[in-house]
Coordinates of C-alpha atoms and ligand atoms in Angstrom, one line a residue:
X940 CA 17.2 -26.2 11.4
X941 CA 15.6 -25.6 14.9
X942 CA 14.1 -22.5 16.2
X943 CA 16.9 -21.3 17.9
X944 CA 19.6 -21.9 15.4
X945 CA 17.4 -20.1 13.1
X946 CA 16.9 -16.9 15.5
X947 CA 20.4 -16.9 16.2
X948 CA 21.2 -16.7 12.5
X949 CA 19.0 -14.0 11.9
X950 CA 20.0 -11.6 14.6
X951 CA 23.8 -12.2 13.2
X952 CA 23.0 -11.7 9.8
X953 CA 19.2 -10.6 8.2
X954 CA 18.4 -6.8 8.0
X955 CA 14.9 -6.4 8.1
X956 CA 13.2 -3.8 6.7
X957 CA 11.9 -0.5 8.2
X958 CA 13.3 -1.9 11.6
X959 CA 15.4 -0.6 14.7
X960 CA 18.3 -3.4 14.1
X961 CA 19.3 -3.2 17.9
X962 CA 15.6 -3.7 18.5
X963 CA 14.9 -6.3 16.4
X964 CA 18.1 -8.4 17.8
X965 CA 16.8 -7.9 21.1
X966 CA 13.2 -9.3 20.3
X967 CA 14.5 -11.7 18.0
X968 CA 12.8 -13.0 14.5
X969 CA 9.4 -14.5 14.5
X970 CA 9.1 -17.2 12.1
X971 CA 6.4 -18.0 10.2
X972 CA 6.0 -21.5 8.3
X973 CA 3.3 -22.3 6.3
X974 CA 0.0 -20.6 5.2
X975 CA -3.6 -21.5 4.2
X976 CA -6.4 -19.6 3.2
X977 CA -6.6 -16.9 5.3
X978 CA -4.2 -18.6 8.2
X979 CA -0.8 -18.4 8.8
X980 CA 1.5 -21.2 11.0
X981 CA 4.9 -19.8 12.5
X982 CA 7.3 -22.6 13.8
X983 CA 5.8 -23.1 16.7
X984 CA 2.7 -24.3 15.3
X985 CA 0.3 -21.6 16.6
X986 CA -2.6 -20.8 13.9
X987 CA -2.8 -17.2 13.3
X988 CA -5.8 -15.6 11.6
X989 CA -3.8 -13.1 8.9
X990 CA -6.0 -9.8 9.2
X991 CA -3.7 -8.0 7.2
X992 CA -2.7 -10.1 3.7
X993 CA 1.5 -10.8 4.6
X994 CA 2.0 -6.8 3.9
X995 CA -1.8 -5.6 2.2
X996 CA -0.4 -8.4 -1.0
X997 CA -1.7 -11.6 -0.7
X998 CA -4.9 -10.5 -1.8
X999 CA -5.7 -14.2 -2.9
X1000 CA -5.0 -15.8 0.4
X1001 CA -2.3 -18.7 1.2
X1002 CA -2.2 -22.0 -0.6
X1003 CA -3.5 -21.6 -4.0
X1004 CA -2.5 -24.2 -6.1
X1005 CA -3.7 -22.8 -9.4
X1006 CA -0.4 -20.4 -8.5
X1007 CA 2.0 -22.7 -7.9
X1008 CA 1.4 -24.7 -10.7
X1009 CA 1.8 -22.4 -13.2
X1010 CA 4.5 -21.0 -11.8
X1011 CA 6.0 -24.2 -11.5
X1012 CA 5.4 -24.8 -15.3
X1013 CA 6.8 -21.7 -15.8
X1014 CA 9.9 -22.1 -14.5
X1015 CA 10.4 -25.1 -16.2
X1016 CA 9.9 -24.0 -19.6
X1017 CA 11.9 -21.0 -19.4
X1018 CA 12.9 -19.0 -15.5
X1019 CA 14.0 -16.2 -17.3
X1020 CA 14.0 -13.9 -20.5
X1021 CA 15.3 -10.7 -20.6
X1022 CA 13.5 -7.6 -21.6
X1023 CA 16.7 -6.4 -23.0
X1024 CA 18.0 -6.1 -26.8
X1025 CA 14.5 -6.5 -27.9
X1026 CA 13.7 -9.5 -26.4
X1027 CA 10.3 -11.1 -24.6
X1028 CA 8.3 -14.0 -23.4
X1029 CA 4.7 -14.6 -23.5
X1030 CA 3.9 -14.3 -20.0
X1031 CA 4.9 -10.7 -19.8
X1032 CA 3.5 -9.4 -22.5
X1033 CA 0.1 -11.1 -22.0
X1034 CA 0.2 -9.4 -18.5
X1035 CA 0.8 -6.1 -19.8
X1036 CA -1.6 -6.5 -22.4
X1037 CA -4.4 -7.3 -19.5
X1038 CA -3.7 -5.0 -17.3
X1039 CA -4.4 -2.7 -20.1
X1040 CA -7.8 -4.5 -20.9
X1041 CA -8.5 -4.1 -17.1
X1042 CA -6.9 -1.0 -16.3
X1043 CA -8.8 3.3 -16.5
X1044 CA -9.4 3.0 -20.6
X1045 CA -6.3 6.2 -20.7
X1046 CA -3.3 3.7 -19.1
X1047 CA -1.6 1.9 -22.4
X1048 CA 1.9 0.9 -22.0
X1049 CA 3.1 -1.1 -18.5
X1050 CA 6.8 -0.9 -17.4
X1051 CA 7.0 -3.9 -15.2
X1052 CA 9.3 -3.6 -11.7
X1053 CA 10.2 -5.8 -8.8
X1054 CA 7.2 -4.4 -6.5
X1055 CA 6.5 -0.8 -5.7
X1056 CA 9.3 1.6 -4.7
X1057 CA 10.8 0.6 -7.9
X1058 CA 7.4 1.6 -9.7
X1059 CA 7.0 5.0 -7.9
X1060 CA 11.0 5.1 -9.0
X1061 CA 10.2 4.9 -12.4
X1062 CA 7.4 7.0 -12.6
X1063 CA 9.6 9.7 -11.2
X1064 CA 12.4 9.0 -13.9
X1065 CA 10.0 8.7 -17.0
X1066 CA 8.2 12.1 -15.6
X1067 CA 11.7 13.4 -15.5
X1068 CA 12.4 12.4 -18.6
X1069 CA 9.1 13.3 -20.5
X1070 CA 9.3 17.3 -19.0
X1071 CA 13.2 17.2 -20.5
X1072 CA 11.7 16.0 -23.8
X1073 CA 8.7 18.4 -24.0
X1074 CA 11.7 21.2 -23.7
X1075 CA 10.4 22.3 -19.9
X1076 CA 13.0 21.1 -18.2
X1077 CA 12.2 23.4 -15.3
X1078 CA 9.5 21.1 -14.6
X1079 CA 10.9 19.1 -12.0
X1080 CA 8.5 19.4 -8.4
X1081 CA 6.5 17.0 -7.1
X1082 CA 3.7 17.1 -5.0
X1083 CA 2.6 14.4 -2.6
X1084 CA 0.2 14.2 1.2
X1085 CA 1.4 14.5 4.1
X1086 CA 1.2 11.1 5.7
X1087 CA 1.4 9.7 2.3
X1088 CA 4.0 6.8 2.0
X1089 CA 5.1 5.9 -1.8
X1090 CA 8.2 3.4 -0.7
X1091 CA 11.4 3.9 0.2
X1092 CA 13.8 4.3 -3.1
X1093 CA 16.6 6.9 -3.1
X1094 CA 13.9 9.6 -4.9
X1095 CA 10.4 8.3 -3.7
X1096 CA 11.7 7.9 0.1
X1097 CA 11.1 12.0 -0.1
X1098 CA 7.6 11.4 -1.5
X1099 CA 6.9 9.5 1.2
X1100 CA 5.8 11.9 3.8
X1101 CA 6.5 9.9 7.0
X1102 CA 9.4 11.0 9.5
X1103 CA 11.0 7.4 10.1
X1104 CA 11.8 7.7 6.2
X1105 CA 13.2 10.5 6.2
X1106 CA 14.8 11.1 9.0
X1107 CA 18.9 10.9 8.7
X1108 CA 18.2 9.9 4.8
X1109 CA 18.3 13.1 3.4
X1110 CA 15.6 13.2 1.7
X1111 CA 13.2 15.2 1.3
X1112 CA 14.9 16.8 -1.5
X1113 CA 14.0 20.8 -2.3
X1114 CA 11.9 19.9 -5.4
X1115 CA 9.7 17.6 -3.1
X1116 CA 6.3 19.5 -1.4
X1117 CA 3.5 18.1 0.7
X1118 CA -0.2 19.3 1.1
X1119 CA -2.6 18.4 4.4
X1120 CA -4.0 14.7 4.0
X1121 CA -7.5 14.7 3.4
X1122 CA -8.1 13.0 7.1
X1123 CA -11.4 13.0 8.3
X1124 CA -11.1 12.1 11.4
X1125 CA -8.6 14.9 12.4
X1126 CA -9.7 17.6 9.7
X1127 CA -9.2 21.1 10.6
X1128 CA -12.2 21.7 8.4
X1129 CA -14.7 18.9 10.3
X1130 CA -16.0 16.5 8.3
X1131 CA -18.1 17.8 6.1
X1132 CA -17.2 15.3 3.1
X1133 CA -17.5 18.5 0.4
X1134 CA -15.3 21.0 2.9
X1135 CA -12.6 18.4 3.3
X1136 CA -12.4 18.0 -0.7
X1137 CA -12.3 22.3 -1.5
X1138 CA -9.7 21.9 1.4
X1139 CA -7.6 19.4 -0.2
X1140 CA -8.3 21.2 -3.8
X1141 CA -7.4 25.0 -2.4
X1142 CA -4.2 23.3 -0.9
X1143 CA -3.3 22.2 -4.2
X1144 CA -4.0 25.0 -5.9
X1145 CA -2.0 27.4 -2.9
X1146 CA 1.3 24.9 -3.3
X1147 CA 1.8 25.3 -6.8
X1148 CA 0.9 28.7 -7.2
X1149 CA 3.4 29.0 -4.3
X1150 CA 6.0 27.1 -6.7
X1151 CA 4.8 27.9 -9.7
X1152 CA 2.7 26.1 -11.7
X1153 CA 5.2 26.0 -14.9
X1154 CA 7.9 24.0 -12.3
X1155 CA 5.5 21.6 -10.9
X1156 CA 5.8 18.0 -13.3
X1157 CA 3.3 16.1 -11.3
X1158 CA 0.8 15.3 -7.9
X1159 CA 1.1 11.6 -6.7
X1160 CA -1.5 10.6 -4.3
X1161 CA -2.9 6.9 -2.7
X1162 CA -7.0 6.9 -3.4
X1163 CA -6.4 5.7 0.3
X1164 CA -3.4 6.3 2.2
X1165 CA -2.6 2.9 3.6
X1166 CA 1.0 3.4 5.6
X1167 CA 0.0 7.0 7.2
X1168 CA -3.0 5.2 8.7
X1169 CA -5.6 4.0 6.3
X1170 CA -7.3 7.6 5.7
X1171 CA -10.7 7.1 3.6
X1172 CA -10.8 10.3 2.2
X1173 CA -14.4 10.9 1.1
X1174 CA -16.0 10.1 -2.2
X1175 CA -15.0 12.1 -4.7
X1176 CA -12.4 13.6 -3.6
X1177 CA -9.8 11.8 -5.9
X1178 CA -11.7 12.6 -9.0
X1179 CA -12.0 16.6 -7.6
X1180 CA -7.8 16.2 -7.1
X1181 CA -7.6 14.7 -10.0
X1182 CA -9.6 17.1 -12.5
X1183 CA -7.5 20.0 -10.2
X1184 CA -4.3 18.7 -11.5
X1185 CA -5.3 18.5 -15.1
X1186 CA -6.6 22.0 -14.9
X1187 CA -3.1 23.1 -13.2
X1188 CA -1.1 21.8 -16.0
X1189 CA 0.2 19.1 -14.0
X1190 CA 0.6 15.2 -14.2
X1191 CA -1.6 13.5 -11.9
X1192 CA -0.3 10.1 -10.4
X1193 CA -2.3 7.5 -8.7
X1194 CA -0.3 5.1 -6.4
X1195 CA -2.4 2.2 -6.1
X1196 CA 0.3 0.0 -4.7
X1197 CA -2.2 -1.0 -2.2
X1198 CA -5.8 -0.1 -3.5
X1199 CA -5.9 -1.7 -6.5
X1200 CA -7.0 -5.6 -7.0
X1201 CA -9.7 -5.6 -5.7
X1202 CA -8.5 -4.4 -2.2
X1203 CA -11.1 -1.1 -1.9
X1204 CA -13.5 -3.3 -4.3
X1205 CA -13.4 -2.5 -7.7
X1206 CA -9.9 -4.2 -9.5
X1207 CA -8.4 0.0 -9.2
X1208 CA -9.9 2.3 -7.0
X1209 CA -9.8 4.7 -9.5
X1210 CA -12.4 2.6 -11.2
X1211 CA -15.0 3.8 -8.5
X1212 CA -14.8 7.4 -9.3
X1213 CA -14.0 7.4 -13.2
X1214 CA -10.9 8.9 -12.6
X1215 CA -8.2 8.5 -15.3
X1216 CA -4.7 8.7 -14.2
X1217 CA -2.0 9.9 -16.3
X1218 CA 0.7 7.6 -14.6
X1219 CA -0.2 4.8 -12.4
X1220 CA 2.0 2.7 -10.2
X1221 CA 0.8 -1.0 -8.6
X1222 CA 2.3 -4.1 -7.1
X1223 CA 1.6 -6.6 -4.4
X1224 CA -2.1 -7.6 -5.3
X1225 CA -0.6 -8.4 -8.6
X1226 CA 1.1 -11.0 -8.0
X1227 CA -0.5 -11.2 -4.7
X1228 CA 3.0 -11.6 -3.1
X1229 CA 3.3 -15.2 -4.5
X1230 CA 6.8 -13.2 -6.4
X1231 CA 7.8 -10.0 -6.7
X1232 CA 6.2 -7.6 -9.5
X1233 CA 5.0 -4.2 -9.8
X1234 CA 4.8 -2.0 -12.6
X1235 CA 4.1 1.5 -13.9
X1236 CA 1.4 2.4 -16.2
X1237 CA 1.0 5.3 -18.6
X1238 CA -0.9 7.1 -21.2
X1239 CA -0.6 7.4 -24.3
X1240 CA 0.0 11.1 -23.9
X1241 CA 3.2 10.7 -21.5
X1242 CA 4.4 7.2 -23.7
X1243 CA 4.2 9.3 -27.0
X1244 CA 6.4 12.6 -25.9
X1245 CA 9.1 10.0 -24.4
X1246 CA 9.0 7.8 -27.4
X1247 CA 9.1 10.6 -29.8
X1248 CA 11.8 12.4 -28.3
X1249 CA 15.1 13.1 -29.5
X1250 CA 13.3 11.8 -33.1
X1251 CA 13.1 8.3 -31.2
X1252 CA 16.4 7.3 -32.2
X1253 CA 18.1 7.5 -28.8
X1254 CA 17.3 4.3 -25.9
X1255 CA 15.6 5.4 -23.0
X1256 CA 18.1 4.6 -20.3
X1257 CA 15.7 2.8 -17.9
X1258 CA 15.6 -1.1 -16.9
X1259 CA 16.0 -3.8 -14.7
X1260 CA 17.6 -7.0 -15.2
X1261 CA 14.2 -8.4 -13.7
X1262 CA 11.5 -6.5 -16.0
X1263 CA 8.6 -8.8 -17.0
X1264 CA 9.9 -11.4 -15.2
X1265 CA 8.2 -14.4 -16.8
X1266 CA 7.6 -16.5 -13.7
X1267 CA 6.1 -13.5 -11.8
X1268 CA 4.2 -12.4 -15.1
X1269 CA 2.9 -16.0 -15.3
X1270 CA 1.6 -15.8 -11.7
X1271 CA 0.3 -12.6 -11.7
X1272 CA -1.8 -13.8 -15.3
X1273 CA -2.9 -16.4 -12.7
X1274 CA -3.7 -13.8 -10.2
X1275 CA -5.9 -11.8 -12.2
X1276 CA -7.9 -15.1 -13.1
X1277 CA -8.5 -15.9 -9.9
X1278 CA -9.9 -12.4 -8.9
X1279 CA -12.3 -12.0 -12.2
X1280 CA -13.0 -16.1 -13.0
X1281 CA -11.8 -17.3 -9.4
X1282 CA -15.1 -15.2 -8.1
X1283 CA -12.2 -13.4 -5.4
X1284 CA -13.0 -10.0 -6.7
X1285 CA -17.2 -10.8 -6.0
X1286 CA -16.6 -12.3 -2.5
X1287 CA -14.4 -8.9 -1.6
X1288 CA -16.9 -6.7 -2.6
X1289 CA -19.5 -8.9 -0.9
X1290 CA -17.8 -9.3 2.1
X1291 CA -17.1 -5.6 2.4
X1292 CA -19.9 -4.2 4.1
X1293 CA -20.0 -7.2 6.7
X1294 CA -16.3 -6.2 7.3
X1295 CA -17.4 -2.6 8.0
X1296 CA -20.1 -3.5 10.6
X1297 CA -18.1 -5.4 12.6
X1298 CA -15.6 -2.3 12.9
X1299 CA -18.3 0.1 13.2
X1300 CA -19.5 -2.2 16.4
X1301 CA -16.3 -1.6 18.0
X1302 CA -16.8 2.0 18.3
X1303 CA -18.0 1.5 21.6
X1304 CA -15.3 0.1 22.9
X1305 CA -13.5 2.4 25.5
X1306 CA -10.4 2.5 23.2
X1307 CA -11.6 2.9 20.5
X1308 CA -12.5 6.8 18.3
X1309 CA -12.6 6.0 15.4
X1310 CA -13.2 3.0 12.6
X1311 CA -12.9 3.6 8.9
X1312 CA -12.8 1.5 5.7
X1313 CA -13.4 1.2 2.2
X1314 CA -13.7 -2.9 0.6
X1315 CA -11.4 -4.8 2.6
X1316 CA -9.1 -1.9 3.9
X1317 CA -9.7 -1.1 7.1
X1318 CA -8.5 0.8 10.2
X1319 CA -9.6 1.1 14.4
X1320 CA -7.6 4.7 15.4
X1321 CA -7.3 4.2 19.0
X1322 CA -7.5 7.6 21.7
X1323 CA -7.1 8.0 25.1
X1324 CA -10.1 10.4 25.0
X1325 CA -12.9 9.9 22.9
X1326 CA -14.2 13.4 23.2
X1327 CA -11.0 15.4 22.8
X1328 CA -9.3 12.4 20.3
X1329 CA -6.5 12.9 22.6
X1330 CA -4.1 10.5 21.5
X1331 CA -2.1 8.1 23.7
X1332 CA 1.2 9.4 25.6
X1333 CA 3.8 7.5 23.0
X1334 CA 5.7 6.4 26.4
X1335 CA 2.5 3.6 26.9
X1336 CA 4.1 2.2 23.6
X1337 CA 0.1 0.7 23.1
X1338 CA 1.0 -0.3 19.3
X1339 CA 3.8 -2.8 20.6
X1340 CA 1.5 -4.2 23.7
X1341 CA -1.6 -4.1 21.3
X1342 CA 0.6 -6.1 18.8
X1343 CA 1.9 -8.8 21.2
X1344 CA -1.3 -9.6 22.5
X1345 CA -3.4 -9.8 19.1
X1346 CA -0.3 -12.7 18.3
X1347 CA -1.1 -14.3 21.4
X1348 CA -4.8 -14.5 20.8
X1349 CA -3.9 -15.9 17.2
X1350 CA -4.4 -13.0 15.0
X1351 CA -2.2 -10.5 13.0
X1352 CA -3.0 -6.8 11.7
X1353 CA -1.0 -4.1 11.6
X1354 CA -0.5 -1.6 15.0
X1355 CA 0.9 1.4 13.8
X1356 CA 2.9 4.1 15.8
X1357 CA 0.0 6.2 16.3
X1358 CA -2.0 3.7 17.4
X1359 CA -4.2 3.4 14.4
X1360 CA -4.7 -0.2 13.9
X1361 CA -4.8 -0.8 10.3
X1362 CA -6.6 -4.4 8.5
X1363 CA -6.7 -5.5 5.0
X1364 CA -8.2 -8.7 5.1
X1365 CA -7.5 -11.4 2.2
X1366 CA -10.6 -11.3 -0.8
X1367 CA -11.3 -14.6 0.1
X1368 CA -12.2 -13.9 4.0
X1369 CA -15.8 -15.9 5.1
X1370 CA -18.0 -14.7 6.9
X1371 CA -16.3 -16.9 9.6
X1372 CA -13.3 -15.6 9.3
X1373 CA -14.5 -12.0 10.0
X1374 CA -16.3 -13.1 12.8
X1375 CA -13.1 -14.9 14.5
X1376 CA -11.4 -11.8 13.5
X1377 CA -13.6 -9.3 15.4
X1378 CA -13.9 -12.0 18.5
X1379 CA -10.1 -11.8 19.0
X1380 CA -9.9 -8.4 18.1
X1381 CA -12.4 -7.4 20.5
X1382 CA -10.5 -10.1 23.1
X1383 CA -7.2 -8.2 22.5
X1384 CA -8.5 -5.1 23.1
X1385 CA -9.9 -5.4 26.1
X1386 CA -6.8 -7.4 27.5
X1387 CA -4.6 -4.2 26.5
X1388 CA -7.6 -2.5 28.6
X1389 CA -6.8 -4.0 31.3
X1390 CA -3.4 -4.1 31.6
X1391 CA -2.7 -2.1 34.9
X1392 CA -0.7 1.0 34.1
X1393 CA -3.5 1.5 31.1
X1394 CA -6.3 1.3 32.7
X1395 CA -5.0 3.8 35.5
X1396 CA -4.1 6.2 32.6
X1397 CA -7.6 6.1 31.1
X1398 CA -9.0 6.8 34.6
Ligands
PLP1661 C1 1.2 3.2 -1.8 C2 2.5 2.5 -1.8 N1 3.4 2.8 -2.7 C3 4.6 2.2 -2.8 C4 4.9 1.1 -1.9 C5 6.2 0.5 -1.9 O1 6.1 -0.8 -2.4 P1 7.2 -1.9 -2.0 O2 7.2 -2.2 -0.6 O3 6.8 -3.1 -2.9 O4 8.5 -1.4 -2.5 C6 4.0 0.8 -0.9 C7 4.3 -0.3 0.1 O5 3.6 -0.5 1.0 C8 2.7 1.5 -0.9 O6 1.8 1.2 0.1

């Protein structure tokens, strides 16, 4: 079908996601056609250098054969097998069972989903559901960051703690509370590393004595907030959050939708500060967006009160037709190969500090106040005064300019509204590839620099 056909189509009749529909008919659909390695083609034939994974998922880069074969054999032998009634495949339960093997030693029973609002869905429902069965069913607040972002179901949309999801949703609902991110950069407390954790630990502490600590059911937090910005909060911080919320009496959740495979180094971020989790939820590196899959994880401790409830005669009302889906489990088996025998996992960590220099060289550019990472996630926050991290007036609309001419100078990262320019590079990025990343990064920045109207503003 040609280009314009196709553009047509999709302004008539394909709701993207997280978009202003007027907006996006106006601009019109960009389509992209084919990937490889770390490069994307759109249907125009322009090679793009993909600085940011599809959506932080395709951890494993484009093309990988390994995938698509065992996918393919796995559709073949059997597309489908319910979850329901009692039934399984192999795939599925393999998965779970590594994921275990792999996963903080306290996670032992997966719940597999479609990707990750789903598994921040469930993990409210089976939290839910566990408070009811331990008879505290007054249990029922949830605590997440401010600038946090835990997808955009029905429930989680009011965990998320970002305007554009709330806004004209409904949501938050009254049993859904926030506390300051932990955001150096911008910390009312400096940045002393060890100020900006008691901060973040005193805040916890004040909201639920503020609710009280016998209606609060659980904290959900990112080990690094991805959608808000990329914030690194320091070391230790999610272990000191962590041990807070088991000394409050309340579940602690790790969302590591984005963080974990490998994407802030270790296969779970929670990994690098011995933290154990009582729920966690994860998705895109698993299956490294080759299909959908996410999944919730849980302990032993949360598994056991739900399973022994009502004297675990009654079914758990929770599913989806798609659960363990054994062409996604299949691939996401295949996945974790590639990262542990596949050597992905080594070359991220590797790469990792290279990836870092080249954004701490691009402090000194006039635009830019601040660069932050941990592994391959990465983010440039952009101000229109370096001294006073006076951000831009919105009117300049930077993030749209910044992301039309990165696209022209063949790359693709993520601009956000705030002009915080976020990266999350695939594990199997060369060293070449991070140096054609930071040439046409550094290329597109200065073009936005020089732009007229900017470069009067900055005067
Ligand atoms: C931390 C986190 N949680 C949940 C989600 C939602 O995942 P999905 O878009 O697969 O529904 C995302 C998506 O970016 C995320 O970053």
């Amino acid at each position: 079908m040609s280009k314009s056909a196709l553009v047509a189509l999709d302004r008539d009749h394909l709701i993207h996601p997280v978009s202003s529909f007027r907006g996006h008919e106006t601009k019109g659909v960009t389509i992209l056609e084919s990937g490889h390695g770390a490069f994307l083609r759109d249907i125009d034939g322009n090679e793009l250098l993909d600085a940011f994974s599809g959506l932080w998922c395709v951890n494993v880069g484009y093309g990988q054969e390994s995938i698509v074969r065992v996918a393919a054999e796995q559709m073949s032998r059997l597309p489908y097998a319910t979850g329901y009634f009692d039934f399984g495949a192999e795939p599925g339960i393999r998965l779970a069972a590594r994921l275990v093997e792999l996963a903080p030693a306290a996670l032992r029973h997966v719940y597999f989903t479609l990707g990750g609002s789903d598994a921040v869905d469930s993990a409210i429902r089976y939290i839910t559901y566990y408070c009811n069965a331990l008879g505290q069913p007054e249990k029922k607040h949830f605590i997440t960051l401010e600038r946090g972002y835990h997808g955009s179901s029905a429930l989680g949309s009011g965990l998320t703690a970002l305007p554009t999801f709330h806004r004209k949703f409904d949501v938050p609902k009254e049993n859904q509370h926030y506390i300051a991110s932990p955001y150096p950069y911008r910390n009312p407390v400096g940045n002393d590393p060890q100020a900006i954790i008691a901060a973040s630990v005193a805040a916890l502490r004040a909201k639920v004595a503020e609710i009280g600590a016998e209606r609060v059911a659980a904290f959900f937090c990112e080990p690094v907030q991805g959608s808000g910005g990329v914030i690194v909060p320091p070391q230790g911080w999610l272990k000191a959050i962590s041990r807070t919320c088991r000394e409050l009496g309340i579940l602690f959740v790790a969302d590591e939708v984005i963080t974990a495979f490998g994407r802030t180094g270790p296969m779970f971020a929670c990994a690098a500060e011995d933290v154990e989790p009582d729920l966690m939820t994860i998705a895109k590196g698993l299956t490294a967006g080759y299909a959908p899959m996410g999944a919730v994880m849980m302990s032993d401790a949360v598994y056991n009160v739900i399973a022994d409830s009502d004297g675990g005669k009654l079914v758990v009302g929770h599913g989806n037709t798609y659960s363990a889906h054994p062409v996604s489990a299949a691939i996401g088996l295949e996945v974790l190969r590639l990262y542990d025998e596949g050597g992905l996992l080594a070359n991220g960590i590797a790469q990792g500090p290279y990836f870092a220099q080249g954004l701490q060289r691009l402090l000194e550019h006039p635009l830019v106040g601040d660069a932050r990472q941990r592994g391959l996630l990465g983010a440039l926050e952009l101000v229109a005064d370096k001294a006073t991290k006076q951000r831009f007036d919105p009117a300049l609309k930077l993030s749209e300019r910044i992301s039309s001419a990165a696209y022209r100078n063949g790359i693709i990262f993520r601009a956000f509204d705030d002009n915080i320019l976020g990266f999350a590079p695939a594990l199997c990025y060369t060293a070449e590839n991070f140096d054609l990343l930071f040439e046409r990064l550094r290329k597109t920045l200065d073009m936005v620099l020089e732009q007229p109207d900017q470069h009067s503003r900055l005067q």
